[in-house]
Amino acid sequence: MNQHRTRGRALGRGLMWLAMLALVAAAAWGWHDFNRFARTPLQVAATGDHIDIARGSSFKTIVADLRQHGVTRAHPLYWRMLAEQMRVAGKLHAGEYALTPGITPRALLTNMAAGRVLQRNLTIVDGWTFQELRQALARAEKLKHDSSGLDDAAVMQRIGAAGENPEGRFLPETYAYVKGDSDLDILRRAHEAMVKTLASLWAGRAPDLPLATPYDALILASIVEKETGKPDERAQIAGVFVRRLRHHMLLQTDPTVIYGMGARYAGNIRRSDLTTDTPYNTYTRPGLPPTPIALPGKAALQATLHPAAGDALYFVARGDGGHVFSSTLAEHNRNVDCYQRKRCP
């Protein structure tokens, strides 16, 4: 009987050890599988994918959203364990988060805890008009369109620039924004950027320019912007206009005529358009037009305030984006015959 008891106790101890080994093995496998989950990239289909976490979402809801989105099949317990390990379980921020190829659960939770929400970009293109800028803002995704229904004057008032004509007042650059930002936020930032840029460049301008104010420079820079097809010609074209202003010559630049025509412009300028007087027709009115005609970029502002030296008073488009410059009207007329009327000698 003692032998049976001894064997029973030995068998019990053996089973206990086997159970303990099984538990240790299961724990080891679970720990290994958990670490594999934490460092394995999520199942992201393509660049540009993202997930939107609503304000007030619980951790359980966030994990459910990730599973529904198809980026993870891991058990919610693994997500909870990882969040507890990282001490971020109750610190995840609402917002849009990028799901980039290769992102791991640990990296995603790090982004959510830090509030590194997805940023989008809106690029204001050099030479756009203010109306083209407003159209681009209206098309921008995830941007609140608070300017919708407001006229230009109301928009300027809302961004703290009441009474200003909006044309030319916004610096062409790329501006980042996140979901929930307003189009007025971008306009305010672009306006402030132009104010600072223009003030800085005006302070370092070349001497003896025929420009009385920074706003004059903004107007002329907008013309230079619209006349320039090649960046390396900006300073030359600015030099032509500066010399014409000094000599009290008409600027005679087509982009101002086009701007003054507004909706009447259908792609071509006729001779009658050049003789029809508007505040922007620089063939009929001396000096600068009353406002800019577009949004000049920093390079156009720089060229306008540091025009190239020379004696050229005219230029004509070659047809390849560049121009031919001349110092006399006779030479200019020959260039017009050659490059515009295709009557080269």
mmCIF file of C-alpha atoms in Angstrom:
data_model
loop_
_atom_site.group_PDB
_atom_site.id
_atom_site.type_symbol
_atom_site.label_atom_id
_atom_site.label_comp_id
_atom_site.label_asym_id
_atom_site.label_seq_id
_atom_site.Cartn_x
_atom_site.Cartn_y
_atom_site.Cartn_z
ATOM 1 C CA MET A 1 0.000 0.000 0.000
ATOM 2 C CA ASN A 2 2.869 2.322 0.809
ATOM 3 C CA GLN A 3 4.266 1.653 -2.628
ATOM 4 C CA HIS A 4 0.946 2.646 -4.200
ATOM 5 C CA ARG A 5 0.896 5.844 -2.163
ATOM 6 C CA THR A 6 4.495 6.637 -3.126
ATOM 7 C CA ARG A 7 3.765 6.020 -6.779
ATOM 8 C CA GLY A 8 0.634 8.181 -6.541
ATOM 9 C CA ARG A 9 2.538 11.036 -4.989
ATOM 10 C CA ALA A 10 5.289 10.747 -7.618
ATOM 11 C CA LEU A 11 2.720 10.703 -10.383
ATOM 12 C CA GLY A 12 1.016 13.765 -8.884
ATOM 13 C CA ARG A 13 4.290 15.614 -8.659
ATOM 14 C CA GLY A 14 5.076 14.673 -12.235
ATOM 15 C CA LEU A 15 1.738 15.909 -13.467
ATOM 16 C CA MET A 16 2.168 19.117 -11.485
ATOM 17 C CA TRP A 17 5.577 19.688 -13.054
ATOM 18 C CA LEU A 18 4.169 18.951 -16.485
ATOM 19 C CA ALA A 19 1.368 21.431 -15.858
ATOM 20 C CA MET A 20 3.863 24.020 -14.645
ATOM 21 C CA LEU A 21 6.061 23.425 -17.694
ATOM 22 C CA ALA A 22 3.007 23.748 -19.913
ATOM 23 C CA LEU A 23 2.095 27.017 -18.211
ATOM 24 C CA VAL A 24 5.653 28.304 -18.554
ATOM 25 C CA ALA A 25 5.744 27.234 -22.207
ATOM 26 C CA ALA A 26 2.362 28.872 -22.840
ATOM 27 C CA ALA A 27 3.488 32.052 -21.104
ATOM 28 C CA ALA A 28 6.735 32.068 -23.060
ATOM 29 C CA TRP A 29 4.889 31.515 -26.305
ATOM 30 C CA GLY A 30 2.354 34.223 -25.385
ATOM 31 C CA TRP A 31 5.115 36.692 -24.526
ATOM 32 C CA HIS A 32 6.922 35.878 -27.771
ATOM 33 C CA ASP A 33 3.677 36.244 -29.732
ATOM 34 C CA PHE A 34 2.883 39.545 -27.985
ATOM 35 C CA ASN A 35 6.312 40.954 -28.857
ATOM 36 C CA ARG A 36 5.903 39.727 -32.436
ATOM 37 C CA PHE A 37 2.575 41.592 -32.586
ATOM 38 C CA ALA A 38 4.092 44.803 -31.176
ATOM 39 C CA ARG A 39 6.880 44.962 -33.769
ATOM 40 C CA THR A 40 5.111 43.512 -36.824
ATOM 41 C CA PRO A 41 3.875 46.145 -39.312
ATOM 42 C CA LEU A 42 0.141 46.599 -39.537
ATOM 43 C CA GLN A 43 -1.713 45.507 -42.640
ATOM 44 C CA VAL A 44 -1.720 48.834 -44.464
ATOM 45 C CA ALA A 45 -2.904 48.622 -48.053
ATOM 46 C CA ALA A 46 -1.309 51.719 -49.531
ATOM 47 C CA THR A 47 0.323 55.055 -48.843
ATOM 48 C CA GLY A 48 -2.262 57.669 -47.948
ATOM 49 C CA ASP A 49 -4.396 55.381 -45.771
ATOM 50 C CA HIS A 50 -5.481 56.809 -42.438
ATOM 51 C CA ILE A 51 -7.806 56.245 -39.511
ATOM 52 C CA ASP A 52 -10.013 58.866 -37.890
ATOM 53 C CA ILE A 53 -10.414 58.611 -34.114
ATOM 54 C CA ALA A 54 -13.515 60.421 -32.921
ATOM 55 C CA ARG A 55 -13.358 62.686 -29.903
ATOM 56 C CA GLY A 56 -14.278 60.818 -26.704
ATOM 57 C CA SER A 57 -13.521 57.343 -28.112
ATOM 58 C CA SER A 58 -12.636 54.710 -25.511
ATOM 59 C CA PHE A 59 -9.588 52.490 -25.913
ATOM 60 C CA LYS A 60 -11.904 49.577 -26.699
ATOM 61 C CA THR A 61 -13.577 51.609 -29.447
ATOM 62 C CA ILE A 62 -10.212 52.629 -30.922
ATOM 63 C CA VAL A 63 -9.084 48.995 -31.163
ATOM 64 C CA ALA A 64 -12.455 48.021 -32.651
ATOM 65 C CA ASP A 65 -12.025 50.754 -35.275
ATOM 66 C CA LEU A 66 -8.569 49.436 -36.159
ATOM 67 C CA ARG A 67 -9.927 45.902 -36.516
ATOM 68 C CA GLN A 68 -12.864 47.103 -38.603
ATOM 69 C CA HIS A 69 -10.455 49.090 -40.765
ATOM 70 C CA GLY A 70 -8.698 45.811 -41.536
ATOM 71 C CA VAL A 71 -5.228 46.813 -40.378
ATOM 72 C CA THR A 72 -5.041 44.313 -37.503
ATOM 73 C CA ARG A 73 -6.436 40.922 -36.546
ATOM 74 C CA ALA A 74 -4.691 40.854 -33.190
ATOM 75 C CA HIS A 75 -6.783 40.182 -30.096
ATOM 76 C CA PRO A 76 -7.819 43.374 -28.279
ATOM 77 C CA LEU A 77 -5.990 42.004 -25.218
ATOM 78 C CA TYR A 78 -2.682 42.398 -27.056
ATOM 79 C CA TRP A 79 -3.474 46.058 -27.796
ATOM 80 C CA ARG A 80 -4.438 46.621 -24.174
ATOM 81 C CA MET A 81 -1.232 44.937 -22.928
ATOM 82 C CA LEU A 82 0.886 47.053 -25.280
ATOM 83 C CA ALA A 83 -0.850 50.282 -24.256
ATOM 84 C CA GLU A 84 -0.405 49.431 -20.570
ATOM 85 C CA GLN A 85 3.250 48.554 -21.146
ATOM 86 C CA MET A 86 3.752 51.916 -22.888
ATOM 87 C CA ARG A 87 1.617 53.697 -20.240
ATOM 88 C CA VAL A 88 -0.544 55.357 -22.880
ATOM 89 C CA ALA A 89 -3.862 53.539 -22.454
ATOM 90 C CA GLY A 90 -5.696 56.629 -21.219
ATOM 91 C CA LYS A 91 -3.674 59.195 -23.149
ATOM 92 C CA LEU A 92 -4.652 58.639 -26.783
ATOM 93 C CA HIS A 93 -5.759 61.759 -28.652
ATOM 94 C CA ALA A 94 -8.610 62.068 -31.111
ATOM 95 C CA GLY A 95 -7.853 62.990 -34.707
ATOM 96 C CA GLU A 96 -6.689 61.579 -38.026
ATOM 97 C CA TYR A 97 -3.608 59.382 -38.001
ATOM 98 C CA ALA A 98 -1.578 58.269 -40.987
ATOM 99 C CA LEU A 99 -1.366 54.526 -41.592
ATOM 100 C CA THR A 100 1.848 54.372 -43.556
ATOM 101 C CA PRO A 101 3.214 51.101 -44.932
ATOM 102 C CA GLY A 102 5.552 49.592 -42.336
ATOM 103 C CA ILE A 103 3.984 51.264 -39.287
ATOM 104 C CA THR A 104 3.879 48.995 -36.227
ATOM 105 C CA PRO A 105 1.307 48.910 -33.400
ATOM 106 C CA ARG A 106 3.887 50.433 -31.065
ATOM 107 C CA ALA A 107 4.619 53.291 -33.501
ATOM 108 C CA LEU A 108 0.899 53.963 -34.049
ATOM 109 C CA LEU A 109 0.184 54.145 -30.309
ATOM 110 C CA THR A 110 3.203 56.442 -29.902
ATOM 111 C CA ASN A 111 1.759 58.782 -32.540
ATOM 112 C CA MET A 112 -1.680 58.722 -30.935
ATOM 113 C CA ALA A 113 -0.284 59.412 -27.465
ATOM 114 C CA ALA A 114 1.767 62.339 -28.815
ATOM 115 C CA GLY A 115 -1.124 63.697 -30.904
ATOM 116 C CA ARG A 116 0.880 63.447 -34.142
ATOM 117 C CA VAL A 117 -2.196 63.784 -36.289
ATOM 118 C CA LEU A 118 -2.180 63.539 -40.061
ATOM 119 C CA GLN A 119 -1.171 66.757 -41.792
ATOM 120 C CA ARG A 120 -2.329 67.752 -45.248
ATOM 121 C CA ASN A 121 -0.777 70.423 -47.435
ATOM 122 C CA LEU A 122 -2.251 73.207 -49.511
ATOM 123 C CA THR A 123 0.098 74.924 -51.951
ATOM 124 C CA ILE A 124 -0.619 78.494 -52.992
ATOM 125 C CA VAL A 125 0.852 78.755 -56.472
ATOM 126 C CA ASP A 126 2.885 81.787 -57.556
ATOM 127 C CA GLY A 127 0.768 83.901 -59.867
ATOM 128 C CA TRP A 128 -2.648 82.704 -58.741
ATOM 129 C CA THR A 129 -5.311 85.353 -58.354
ATOM 130 C CA PHE A 130 -7.156 85.620 -55.065
ATOM 131 C CA GLN A 131 -10.208 84.025 -56.680
ATOM 132 C CA GLU A 132 -8.105 81.027 -57.753
ATOM 133 C CA LEU A 133 -6.863 80.754 -54.168
ATOM 134 C CA ARG A 134 -10.428 80.750 -52.846
ATOM 135 C CA GLN A 135 -11.367 78.028 -55.340
ATOM 136 C CA ALA A 136 -8.432 75.881 -54.195
ATOM 137 C CA LEU A 137 -9.456 76.308 -50.557
ATOM 138 C CA ALA A 138 -13.007 75.278 -51.420
ATOM 139 C CA ARG A 139 -11.667 72.028 -52.937
ATOM 140 C CA ALA A 140 -9.356 71.185 -50.022
ATOM 141 C CA GLU A 141 -10.271 68.000 -48.152
ATOM 142 C CA LYS A 142 -10.947 67.930 -44.398
ATOM 143 C CA LEU A 143 -10.771 71.718 -44.221
ATOM 144 C CA LYS A 144 -13.605 73.697 -42.635
ATOM 145 C CA HIS A 145 -14.946 76.084 -45.245
ATOM 146 C CA ASP A 146 -15.790 79.000 -42.970
ATOM 147 C CA SER A 147 -15.305 81.505 -45.795
ATOM 148 C CA SER A 148 -18.106 79.952 -47.829
ATOM 149 C CA GLY A 149 -20.751 82.567 -48.486
ATOM 150 C CA LEU A 150 -18.504 85.458 -47.438
ATOM 151 C CA ASP A 151 -17.526 88.150 -49.939
ATOM 152 C CA ASP A 152 -13.900 89.240 -50.227
ATOM 153 C CA ALA A 153 -14.338 92.191 -47.866
ATOM 154 C CA ALA A 154 -15.851 89.957 -45.177
ATOM 155 C CA VAL A 155 -13.029 87.447 -45.580
ATOM 156 C CA MET A 156 -10.422 90.156 -45.065
ATOM 157 C CA GLN A 157 -12.268 91.403 -41.994
ATOM 158 C CA ARG A 158 -12.405 87.884 -40.526
ATOM 159 C CA ILE A 159 -8.635 87.434 -40.852
ATOM 160 C CA GLY A 160 -7.869 90.805 -39.255
ATOM 161 C CA ALA A 161 -7.136 92.773 -42.428
ATOM 162 C CA ALA A 162 -10.307 94.832 -42.752
ATOM 163 C CA GLY A 163 -10.293 97.362 -45.580
ATOM 164 C CA GLU A 164 -7.472 95.724 -47.560
ATOM 165 C CA ASN A 165 -7.967 94.635 -51.148
ATOM 166 C CA PRO A 166 -7.165 90.894 -51.012
ATOM 167 C CA GLU A 167 -5.368 90.634 -54.350
ATOM 168 C CA GLY A 168 -1.667 89.974 -53.907
ATOM 169 C CA ARG A 169 -1.838 89.897 -50.105
ATOM 170 C CA PHE A 170 -1.130 86.175 -49.571
ATOM 171 C CA LEU A 171 2.316 84.624 -49.882
ATOM 172 C CA PRO A 172 2.538 81.647 -52.247
ATOM 173 C CA GLU A 173 3.940 78.763 -50.207
ATOM 174 C CA THR A 174 2.874 75.327 -48.993
ATOM 175 C CA TYR A 175 0.801 75.447 -45.823
ATOM 176 C CA ALA A 176 0.154 72.395 -43.628
ATOM 177 C CA TYR A 177 -3.178 71.869 -41.927
ATOM 178 C CA VAL A 178 -5.026 69.184 -39.979
ATOM 179 C CA LYS A 179 -8.622 68.059 -39.977
ATOM 180 C CA GLY A 180 -10.769 70.712 -38.344
ATOM 181 C CA ASP A 181 -8.628 73.672 -39.357
ATOM 182 C CA SER A 182 -10.457 76.465 -41.163
ATOM 183 C CA ASP A 183 -9.751 77.955 -44.568
ATOM 184 C CA LEU A 184 -9.631 81.267 -42.722
ATOM 185 C CA ASP A 185 -6.725 79.873 -40.662
ATOM 186 C CA ILE A 186 -4.718 79.273 -43.835
ATOM 187 C CA LEU A 187 -5.607 82.683 -45.242
ATOM 188 C CA ARG A 188 -4.581 84.328 -41.986
ATOM 189 C CA ARG A 189 -1.213 82.524 -41.999
ATOM 190 C CA ALA A 190 -0.571 83.311 -45.674
ATOM 191 C CA HIS A 191 -1.457 86.957 -45.119
ATOM 192 C CA GLU A 192 0.883 87.219 -42.130
ATOM 193 C CA ALA A 193 3.642 85.512 -44.136
ATOM 194 C CA MET A 194 3.267 88.071 -46.940
ATOM 195 C CA VAL A 195 3.310 90.991 -44.487
ATOM 196 C CA LYS A 196 6.550 89.741 -42.921
ATOM 197 C CA THR A 197 8.213 88.821 -46.214
ATOM 198 C CA LEU A 198 7.351 92.112 -47.909
ATOM 199 C CA ALA A 199 8.531 94.147 -44.898
ATOM 200 C CA SER A 200 11.832 92.278 -44.779
ATOM 201 C CA LEU A 201 12.532 92.598 -48.514
ATOM 202 C CA TRP A 202 11.433 96.234 -48.608
ATOM 203 C CA ALA A 203 13.913 97.072 -45.839
ATOM 204 C CA GLY A 204 16.760 95.665 -47.964
ATOM 205 C CA ARG A 205 15.615 97.053 -51.338
ATOM 206 C CA ALA A 206 17.922 98.560 -53.915
ATOM 207 C CA PRO A 207 18.299 102.363 -53.683
ATOM 208 C CA ASP A 208 16.435 104.886 -55.827
ATOM 209 C CA LEU A 209 13.581 102.665 -56.947
ATOM 210 C CA PRO A 210 10.557 104.527 -58.379
ATOM 211 C CA LEU A 211 8.362 102.814 -55.793
ATOM 212 C CA ALA A 212 7.003 104.921 -52.948
ATOM 213 C CA THR A 213 5.628 102.202 -50.695
ATOM 214 C CA PRO A 214 5.828 98.449 -50.063
ATOM 215 C CA TYR A 215 2.372 98.199 -51.647
ATOM 216 C CA ASP A 216 3.783 99.690 -54.864
ATOM 217 C CA ALA A 217 6.398 96.943 -54.784
ATOM 218 C CA LEU A 218 3.672 94.338 -54.286
ATOM 219 C CA ILE A 219 1.775 95.669 -57.305
ATOM 220 C CA LEU A 220 4.832 95.673 -59.564
ATOM 221 C CA ALA A 221 5.930 92.241 -58.325
ATOM 222 C CA SER A 222 2.538 90.825 -59.308
ATOM 223 C CA ILE A 223 3.088 92.126 -62.852
ATOM 224 C CA VAL A 224 6.593 90.675 -62.951
ATOM 225 C CA GLU A 225 5.147 87.361 -61.741
ATOM 226 C CA LYS A 226 2.579 87.220 -64.538
ATOM 227 C CA GLU A 227 5.027 88.327 -67.252
ATOM 228 C CA THR A 228 7.757 85.845 -66.358
ATOM 229 C CA GLY A 229 7.919 82.428 -67.992
ATOM 230 C CA LYS A 230 11.491 81.716 -66.937
ATOM 231 C CA PRO A 231 12.721 82.308 -63.390
ATOM 232 C CA ASP A 232 16.103 83.665 -64.520
ATOM 233 C CA GLU A 233 14.364 86.497 -66.408
ATOM 234 C CA ARG A 234 12.505 87.961 -63.413
ATOM 235 C CA ALA A 235 15.156 90.553 -62.570
ATOM 236 C CA GLN A 236 15.497 91.560 -66.245
ATOM 237 C CA ILE A 237 11.754 92.077 -66.650
ATOM 238 C CA ALA A 238 11.619 93.969 -63.362
ATOM 239 C CA GLY A 239 14.446 96.161 -64.686
ATOM 240 C CA VAL A 240 12.447 97.019 -67.808
ATOM 241 C CA PHE A 241 9.399 98.089 -65.782
ATOM 242 C CA VAL A 242 11.481 100.079 -63.303
ATOM 243 C CA ARG A 243 13.159 101.985 -66.119
ATOM 244 C CA ARG A 244 9.819 102.663 -67.813
ATOM 245 C CA LEU A 245 8.474 104.074 -64.541
ATOM 246 C CA ARG A 246 11.533 106.268 -64.187
ATOM 247 C CA HIS A 247 11.084 107.573 -67.740
ATOM 248 C CA HIS A 248 7.338 108.129 -67.161
ATOM 249 C CA MET A 249 6.537 105.654 -69.941
ATOM 250 C CA LEU A 250 3.357 103.593 -70.030
ATOM 251 C CA LEU A 251 3.994 100.095 -68.709
ATOM 252 C CA GLN A 252 1.959 98.555 -71.567
ATOM 253 C CA THR A 253 1.764 95.077 -70.082
ATOM 254 C CA ASP A 254 -0.913 92.636 -71.256
ATOM 255 C CA PRO A 255 -1.524 90.841 -67.913
ATOM 256 C CA THR A 256 -2.913 94.044 -66.397
ATOM 257 C CA VAL A 257 -5.278 94.460 -69.347
ATOM 258 C CA ILE A 258 -6.452 90.864 -68.911
ATOM 259 C CA TYR A 259 -7.033 91.406 -65.207
ATOM 260 C CA GLY A 260 -9.059 94.530 -65.919
ATOM 261 C CA MET A 261 -11.209 92.662 -68.448
ATOM 262 C CA GLY A 262 -12.330 90.215 -65.769
ATOM 263 C CA ALA A 263 -14.938 87.754 -67.038
ATOM 264 C CA ARG A 264 -14.813 89.357 -70.523
ATOM 265 C CA TYR A 265 -11.418 87.781 -71.147
ATOM 266 C CA ALA A 266 -11.884 84.694 -73.320
ATOM 267 C CA GLY A 267 -8.260 83.756 -74.001
ATOM 268 C CA ASN A 268 -7.285 86.424 -76.523
ATOM 269 C CA ILE A 269 -6.559 90.148 -76.375
ATOM 270 C CA ARG A 270 -7.805 92.164 -79.313
ATOM 271 C CA ARG A 271 -6.608 95.603 -80.356
ATOM 272 C CA SER A 272 -9.886 97.043 -79.065
ATOM 273 C CA ASP A 273 -9.104 95.583 -75.617
ATOM 274 C CA LEU A 274 -5.827 97.494 -75.539
ATOM 275 C CA THR A 275 -7.620 100.770 -76.216
ATOM 276 C CA THR A 276 -10.606 100.178 -73.918
ATOM 277 C CA ASP A 277 -9.870 102.091 -70.756
ATOM 278 C CA THR A 278 -10.075 100.365 -67.372
ATOM 279 C CA PRO A 279 -8.238 101.153 -64.124
ATOM 280 C CA TYR A 280 -5.916 98.246 -65.006
ATOM 281 C CA ASN A 281 -5.213 99.110 -68.644
ATOM 282 C CA THR A 282 -1.553 100.133 -68.596
ATOM 283 C CA TYR A 283 -1.783 100.997 -72.314
ATOM 284 C CA THR A 284 -4.171 103.842 -71.510
ATOM 285 C CA ARG A 285 -3.180 104.812 -67.950
ATOM 286 C CA PRO A 286 0.259 105.808 -66.663
ATOM 287 C CA GLY A 287 1.997 104.351 -63.648
ATOM 288 C CA LEU A 288 1.022 101.285 -61.689
ATOM 289 C CA PRO A 289 -2.491 99.800 -61.630
ATOM 290 C CA PRO A 290 -4.490 100.408 -58.422
ATOM 291 C CA THR A 291 -3.904 96.920 -56.947
ATOM 292 C CA PRO A 292 -1.819 93.833 -57.595
ATOM 293 C CA ILE A 293 -3.117 91.558 -60.324
ATOM 294 C CA ALA A 294 -1.999 88.268 -58.760
ATOM 295 C CA LEU A 295 -0.189 86.732 -55.804
ATOM 296 C CA PRO A 296 3.550 87.292 -56.345
ATOM 297 C CA GLY A 297 5.993 84.776 -54.950
ATOM 298 C CA LYS A 298 9.058 85.650 -52.926
ATOM 299 C CA ALA A 299 11.314 85.395 -55.990
ATOM 300 C CA ALA A 300 9.212 87.958 -57.895
ATOM 301 C CA LEU A 301 9.288 90.304 -54.894
ATOM 302 C CA GLN A 302 13.048 89.908 -54.628
ATOM 303 C CA ALA A 303 13.525 90.616 -58.344
ATOM 304 C CA THR A 304 11.271 93.673 -58.197
ATOM 305 C CA LEU A 305 13.215 95.170 -55.302
ATOM 306 C CA HIS A 306 16.572 94.264 -56.891
ATOM 307 C CA PRO A 307 16.013 94.718 -60.632
ATOM 308 C CA ALA A 308 18.760 93.914 -63.113
ATOM 309 C CA ALA A 309 20.765 96.836 -64.454
ATOM 310 C CA GLY A 310 20.695 97.644 -68.162
ATOM 311 C CA ASP A 311 19.115 99.882 -70.771
ATOM 312 C CA ALA A 312 16.323 97.639 -72.091
ATOM 313 C CA LEU A 313 12.915 99.318 -72.208
ATOM 314 C CA TYR A 314 11.015 96.659 -74.161
ATOM 315 C CA PHE A 315 10.651 92.905 -74.343
ATOM 316 C CA VAL A 316 8.708 90.502 -76.523
ATOM 317 C CA ALA A 317 7.894 86.840 -75.963
ATOM 318 C CA ARG A 318 9.881 84.383 -78.068
ATOM 319 C CA GLY A 319 7.233 81.680 -77.843
ATOM 320 C CA ASP A 320 9.296 79.322 -75.702
ATOM 321 C CA GLY A 321 8.625 80.997 -72.365
ATOM 322 C CA GLY A 322 11.544 83.399 -72.752
ATOM 323 C CA HIS A 323 11.780 86.964 -74.025
ATOM 324 C CA VAL A 324 13.903 89.102 -76.309
ATOM 325 C CA PHE A 325 14.895 92.455 -74.790
ATOM 326 C CA SER A 326 15.588 95.692 -76.632
ATOM 327 C CA SER A 327 16.476 99.290 -75.756
ATOM 328 C CA THR A 328 14.880 101.130 -78.690
ATOM 329 C CA LEU A 329 11.387 101.118 -80.157
ATOM 330 C CA ALA A 330 12.720 100.384 -83.638
ATOM 331 C CA GLU A 331 14.537 97.297 -82.392
ATOM 332 C CA HIS A 332 11.460 96.249 -80.441
ATOM 333 C CA ASN A 333 9.241 96.561 -83.527
ATOM 334 C CA ARG A 334 11.638 94.340 -85.475
ATOM 335 C CA ASN A 335 11.452 91.775 -82.668
ATOM 336 C CA VAL A 336 7.649 91.937 -82.680
ATOM 337 C CA ASP A 337 7.635 91.333 -86.449
ATOM 338 C CA CYS A 338 9.962 88.388 -86.030
ATOM 339 C CA TYR A 339 8.594 86.626 -82.954
ATOM 340 C CA GLN A 340 4.911 87.617 -82.967
ATOM 341 C CA ARG A 341 4.136 88.032 -86.674
ATOM 342 C CA LYS A 342 6.669 85.420 -87.802
ATOM 343 C CA ARG A 343 8.260 87.835 -90.300
ATOM 344 C CA CYS A 344 11.901 87.393 -89.407
ATOM 345 C CA PRO A 345 14.440 88.717 -91.939
#
